[in-house]
mmCIF file of C-alpha atoms in Angstrom:
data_model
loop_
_atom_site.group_PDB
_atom_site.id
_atom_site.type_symbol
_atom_site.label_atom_id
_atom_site.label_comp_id
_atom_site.label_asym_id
_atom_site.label_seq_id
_atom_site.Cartn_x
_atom_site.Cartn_y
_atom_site.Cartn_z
ATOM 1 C CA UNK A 1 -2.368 3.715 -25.167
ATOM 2 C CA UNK A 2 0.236 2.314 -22.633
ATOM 3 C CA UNK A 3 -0.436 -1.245 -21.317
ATOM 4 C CA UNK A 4 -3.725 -1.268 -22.910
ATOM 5 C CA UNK A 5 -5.222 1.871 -20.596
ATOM 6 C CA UNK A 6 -7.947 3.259 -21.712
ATOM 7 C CA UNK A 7 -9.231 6.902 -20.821
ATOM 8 C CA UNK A 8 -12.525 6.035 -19.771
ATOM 9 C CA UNK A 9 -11.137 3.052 -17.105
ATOM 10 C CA UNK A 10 -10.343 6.965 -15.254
ATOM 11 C CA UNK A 11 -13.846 7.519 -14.364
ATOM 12 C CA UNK A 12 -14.492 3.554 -13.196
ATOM 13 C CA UNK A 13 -15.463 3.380 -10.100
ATOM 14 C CA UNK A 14 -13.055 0.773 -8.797
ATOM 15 C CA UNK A 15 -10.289 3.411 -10.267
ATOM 16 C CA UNK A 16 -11.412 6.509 -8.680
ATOM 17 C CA UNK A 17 -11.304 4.817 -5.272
ATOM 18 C CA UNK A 18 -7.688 3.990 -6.144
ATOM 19 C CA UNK A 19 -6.883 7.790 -7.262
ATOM 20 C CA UNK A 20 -9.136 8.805 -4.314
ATOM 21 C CA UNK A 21 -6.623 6.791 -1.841
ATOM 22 C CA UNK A 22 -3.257 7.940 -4.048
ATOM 23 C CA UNK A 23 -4.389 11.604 -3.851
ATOM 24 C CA UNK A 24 -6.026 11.362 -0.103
ATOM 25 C CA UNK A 25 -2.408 9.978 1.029
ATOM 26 C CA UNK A 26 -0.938 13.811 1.351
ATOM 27 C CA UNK A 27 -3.672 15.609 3.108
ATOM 28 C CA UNK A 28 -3.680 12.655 5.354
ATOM 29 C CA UNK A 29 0.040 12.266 6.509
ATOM 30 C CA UNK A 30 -0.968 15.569 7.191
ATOM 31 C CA UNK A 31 -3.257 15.084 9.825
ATOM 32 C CA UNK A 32 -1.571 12.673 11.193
ATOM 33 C CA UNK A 33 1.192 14.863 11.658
ATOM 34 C CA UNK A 34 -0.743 17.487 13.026
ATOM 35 C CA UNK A 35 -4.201 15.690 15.138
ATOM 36 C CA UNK A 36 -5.016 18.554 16.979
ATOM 37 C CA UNK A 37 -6.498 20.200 13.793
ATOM 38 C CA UNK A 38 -9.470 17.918 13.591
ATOM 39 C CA UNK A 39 -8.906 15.818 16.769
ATOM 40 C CA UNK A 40 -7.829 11.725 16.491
ATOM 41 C CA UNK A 41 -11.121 10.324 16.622
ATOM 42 C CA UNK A 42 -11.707 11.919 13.150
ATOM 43 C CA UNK A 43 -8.299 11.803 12.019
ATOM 44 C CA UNK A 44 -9.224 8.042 12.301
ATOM 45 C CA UNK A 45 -11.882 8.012 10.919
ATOM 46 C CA UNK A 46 -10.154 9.166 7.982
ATOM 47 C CA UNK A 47 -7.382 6.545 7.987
ATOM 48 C CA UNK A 48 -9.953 3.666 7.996
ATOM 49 C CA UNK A 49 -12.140 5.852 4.912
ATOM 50 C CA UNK A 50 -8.785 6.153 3.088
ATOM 51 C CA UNK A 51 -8.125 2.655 3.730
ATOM 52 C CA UNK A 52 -10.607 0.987 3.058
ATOM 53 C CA UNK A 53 -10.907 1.833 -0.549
ATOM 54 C CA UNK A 54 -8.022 -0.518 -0.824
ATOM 55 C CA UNK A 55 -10.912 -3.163 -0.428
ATOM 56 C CA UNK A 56 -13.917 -1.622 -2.016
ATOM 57 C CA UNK A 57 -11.696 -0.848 -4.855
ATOM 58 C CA UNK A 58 -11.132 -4.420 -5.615
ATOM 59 C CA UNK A 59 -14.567 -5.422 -4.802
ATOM 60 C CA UNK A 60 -16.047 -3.108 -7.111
ATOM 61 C CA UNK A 61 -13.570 -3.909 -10.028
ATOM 62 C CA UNK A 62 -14.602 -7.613 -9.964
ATOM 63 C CA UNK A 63 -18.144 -6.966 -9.332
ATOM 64 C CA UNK A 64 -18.720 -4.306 -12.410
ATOM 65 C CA UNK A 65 -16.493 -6.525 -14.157
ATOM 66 C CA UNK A 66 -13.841 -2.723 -14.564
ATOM 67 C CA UNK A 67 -10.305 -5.016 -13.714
ATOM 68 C CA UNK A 68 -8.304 -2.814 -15.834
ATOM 69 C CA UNK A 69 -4.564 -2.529 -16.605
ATOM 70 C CA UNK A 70 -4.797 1.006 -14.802
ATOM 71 C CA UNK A 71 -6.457 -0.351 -11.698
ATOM 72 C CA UNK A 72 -3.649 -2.942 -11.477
ATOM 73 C CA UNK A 73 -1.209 0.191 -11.764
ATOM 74 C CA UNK A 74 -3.319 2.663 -9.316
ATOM 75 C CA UNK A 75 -3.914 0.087 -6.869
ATOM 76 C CA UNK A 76 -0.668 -1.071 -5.402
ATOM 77 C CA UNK A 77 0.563 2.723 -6.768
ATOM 78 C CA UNK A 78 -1.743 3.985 -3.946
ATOM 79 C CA UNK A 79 -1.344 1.328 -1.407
ATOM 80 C CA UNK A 80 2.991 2.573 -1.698
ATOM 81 C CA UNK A 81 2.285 6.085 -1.417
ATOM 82 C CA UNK A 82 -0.056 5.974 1.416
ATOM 83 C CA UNK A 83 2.190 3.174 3.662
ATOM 84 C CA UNK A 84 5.222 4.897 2.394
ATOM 85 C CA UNK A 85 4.711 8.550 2.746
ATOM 86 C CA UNK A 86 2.992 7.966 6.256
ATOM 87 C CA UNK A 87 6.099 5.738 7.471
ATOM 88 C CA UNK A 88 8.323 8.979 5.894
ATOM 89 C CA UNK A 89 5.874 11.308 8.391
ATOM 90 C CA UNK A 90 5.838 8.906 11.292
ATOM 91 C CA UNK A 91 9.816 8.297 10.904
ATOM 92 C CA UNK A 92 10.650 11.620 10.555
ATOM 93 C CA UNK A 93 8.846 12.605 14.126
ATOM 94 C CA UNK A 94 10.623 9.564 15.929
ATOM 95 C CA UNK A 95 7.100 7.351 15.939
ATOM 96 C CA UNK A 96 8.379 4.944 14.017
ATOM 97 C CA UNK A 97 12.078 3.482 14.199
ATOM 98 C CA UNK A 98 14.528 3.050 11.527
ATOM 99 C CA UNK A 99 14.407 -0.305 11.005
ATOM 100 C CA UNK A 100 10.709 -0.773 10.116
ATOM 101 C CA UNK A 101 11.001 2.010 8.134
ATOM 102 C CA UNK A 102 13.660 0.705 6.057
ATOM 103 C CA UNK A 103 12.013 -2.418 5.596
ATOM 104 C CA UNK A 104 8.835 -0.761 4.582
ATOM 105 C CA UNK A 105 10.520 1.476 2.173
ATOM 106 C CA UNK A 106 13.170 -0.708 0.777
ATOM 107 C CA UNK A 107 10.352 -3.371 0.446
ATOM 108 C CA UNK A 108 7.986 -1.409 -1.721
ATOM 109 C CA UNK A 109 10.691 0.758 -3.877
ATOM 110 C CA UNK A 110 12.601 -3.057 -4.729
ATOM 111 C CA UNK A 111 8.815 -4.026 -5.929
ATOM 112 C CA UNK A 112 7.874 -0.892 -7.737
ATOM 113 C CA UNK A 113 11.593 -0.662 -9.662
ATOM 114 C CA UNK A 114 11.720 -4.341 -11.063
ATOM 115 C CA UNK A 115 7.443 -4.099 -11.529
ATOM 116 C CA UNK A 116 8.091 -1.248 -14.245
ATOM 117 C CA UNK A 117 10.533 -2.941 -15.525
ATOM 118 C CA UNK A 118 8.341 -6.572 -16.226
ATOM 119 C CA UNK A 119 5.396 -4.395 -17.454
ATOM 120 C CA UNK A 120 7.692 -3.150 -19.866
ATOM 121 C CA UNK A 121 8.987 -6.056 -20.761
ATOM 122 C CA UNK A 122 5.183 -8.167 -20.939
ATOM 123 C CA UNK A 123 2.931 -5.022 -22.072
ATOM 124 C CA UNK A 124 0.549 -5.254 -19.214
ATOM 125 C CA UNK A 125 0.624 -5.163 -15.380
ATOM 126 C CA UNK A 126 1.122 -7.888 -12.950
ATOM 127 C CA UNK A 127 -1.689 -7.779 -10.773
ATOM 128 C CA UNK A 128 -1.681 -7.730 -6.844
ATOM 129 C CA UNK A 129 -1.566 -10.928 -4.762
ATOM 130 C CA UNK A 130 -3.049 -11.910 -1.878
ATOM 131 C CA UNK A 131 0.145 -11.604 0.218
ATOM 132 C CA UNK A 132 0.562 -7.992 -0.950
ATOM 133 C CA UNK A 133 -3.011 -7.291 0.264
ATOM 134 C CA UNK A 134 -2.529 -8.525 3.498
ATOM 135 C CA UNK A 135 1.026 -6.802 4.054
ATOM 136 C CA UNK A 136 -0.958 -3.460 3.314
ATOM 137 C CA UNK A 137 -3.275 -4.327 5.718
ATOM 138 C CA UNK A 138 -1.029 -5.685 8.825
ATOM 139 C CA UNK A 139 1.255 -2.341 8.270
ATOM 140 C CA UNK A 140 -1.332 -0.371 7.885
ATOM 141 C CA UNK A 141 -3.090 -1.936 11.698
ATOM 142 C CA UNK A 142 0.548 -0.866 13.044
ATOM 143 C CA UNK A 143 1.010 2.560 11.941
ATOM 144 C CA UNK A 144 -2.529 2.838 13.280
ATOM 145 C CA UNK A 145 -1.508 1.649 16.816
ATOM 146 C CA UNK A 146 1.599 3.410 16.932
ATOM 147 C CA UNK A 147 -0.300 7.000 16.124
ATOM 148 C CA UNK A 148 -2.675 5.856 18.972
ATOM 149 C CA UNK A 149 0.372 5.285 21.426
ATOM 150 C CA UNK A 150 0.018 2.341 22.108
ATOM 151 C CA UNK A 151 2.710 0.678 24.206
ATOM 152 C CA UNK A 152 5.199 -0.463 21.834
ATOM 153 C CA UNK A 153 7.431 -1.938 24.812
ATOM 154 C CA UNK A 154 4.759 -4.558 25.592
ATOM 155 C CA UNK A 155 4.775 -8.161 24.588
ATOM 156 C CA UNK A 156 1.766 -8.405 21.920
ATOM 157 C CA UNK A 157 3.245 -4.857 20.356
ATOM 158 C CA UNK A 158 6.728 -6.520 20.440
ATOM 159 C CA UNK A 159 5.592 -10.033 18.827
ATOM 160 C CA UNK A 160 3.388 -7.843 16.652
ATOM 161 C CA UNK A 161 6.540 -5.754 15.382
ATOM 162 C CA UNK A 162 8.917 -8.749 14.578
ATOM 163 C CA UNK A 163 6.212 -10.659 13.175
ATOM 164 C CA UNK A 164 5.391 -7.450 10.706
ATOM 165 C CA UNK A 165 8.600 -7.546 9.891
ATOM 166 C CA UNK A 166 8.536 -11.285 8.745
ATOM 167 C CA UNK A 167 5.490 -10.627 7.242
ATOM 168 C CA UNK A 168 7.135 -7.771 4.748
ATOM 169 C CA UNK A 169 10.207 -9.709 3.887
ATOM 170 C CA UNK A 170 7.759 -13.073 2.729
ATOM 171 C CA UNK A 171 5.679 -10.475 1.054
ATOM 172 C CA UNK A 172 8.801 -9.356 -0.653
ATOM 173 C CA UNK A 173 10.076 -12.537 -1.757
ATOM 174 C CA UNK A 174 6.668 -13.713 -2.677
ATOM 175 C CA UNK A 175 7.106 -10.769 -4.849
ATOM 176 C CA UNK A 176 10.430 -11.979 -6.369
ATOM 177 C CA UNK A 177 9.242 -15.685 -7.172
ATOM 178 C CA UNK A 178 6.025 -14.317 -8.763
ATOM 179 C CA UNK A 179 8.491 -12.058 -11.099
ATOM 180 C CA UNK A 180 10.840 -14.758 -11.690
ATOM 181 C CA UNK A 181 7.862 -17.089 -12.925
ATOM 182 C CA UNK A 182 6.637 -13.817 -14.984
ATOM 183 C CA UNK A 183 10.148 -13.659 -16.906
ATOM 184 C CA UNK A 184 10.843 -17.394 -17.268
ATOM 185 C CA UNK A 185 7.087 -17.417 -19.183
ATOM 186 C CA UNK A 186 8.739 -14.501 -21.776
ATOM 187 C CA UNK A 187 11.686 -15.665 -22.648
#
């Protein structure tokens, strides 16, 4: 039993919206990729099902009292894979330039590295902030206007871009202080 995870917190609610949004992540890039298949009215559709079970997965884990050490794993597992692997799909095509996508990806692998390494070290998982939440969000809103081609040479898409970017370095170092807190409390 690793970090105190239990089989049954599987088949919570709040954690199969999680798995739902780590596993949906694949078939979604590729639809994105390719939004002739089903058309990009659906194919959004499908973004905003996918991501909102970032929210409802949190709402229902407080509400049905299910916050479990594997829903603070799954959670911001899911929310990487999904910004991550469609930033890998929208970089690779040219829809998304190199330096966002370095930030995004250098951003969540310097969380994800250290985070394995402080649940090691306290036995349980630090659980997502508010910061992190909104991050997920504000990226996600981008990749989502960028698939819909909107003009990315106008002045709110420009502001929007830089500010992002802001946005994902605070997130980052709100990410480091938090951990820094976290390993001055253990020693």
């Amino acid at each position: 039993m690793m970090f105190g995870i239990k089989a049954k917190q599987f088949f919570q609610i709040s954690n199969l919206l999680s798995l739902s949004r780590l596993f949906g992540a694949l078939p979604l890039v590729y639809f994105l990729l390719n939004p002739e298949i089903l058309g990009k009215p659906v194919v959004l559709v499908l973004v905003f099902l996918i991501s909102f079970t970032d929210y409802f997965d949190g709402y229902f884990a407080r509400k049905l009292n299910q916050v479990s050490e594997l829903g603070k794993i799954l959670d911001p597992l899911a929310d990487k894979v999904l910004v991550v692997s469609i930033a890998i799909a929208f970089f690779s095509t040219g829809i998304l330039d190199l330096t966002l996508f370095l930030v995004i990806v250098l951003r969540d692998v310097l969380i994800i590295i250290p985070g394995i390494f402080l649940s090691k070290r306290m036995g349980e998982v630090p659980a997502s902030d508010q910061i992190g939440k909104w991050t997920f969000t504000f990226i996600g809103i981008y990749l989502i206007l960028v698939f819909i081609d909107v003009d990315r040479s106008s002045l709110p898409m420009i502001i929007y871009y830089y500010s992002l970017i802001v946005l994902i370095v605070v997130s980052y170092l709100n990410y480091v202080n938090r951990a820094l807190k976290v390993l001055r409390k253990t020693k």
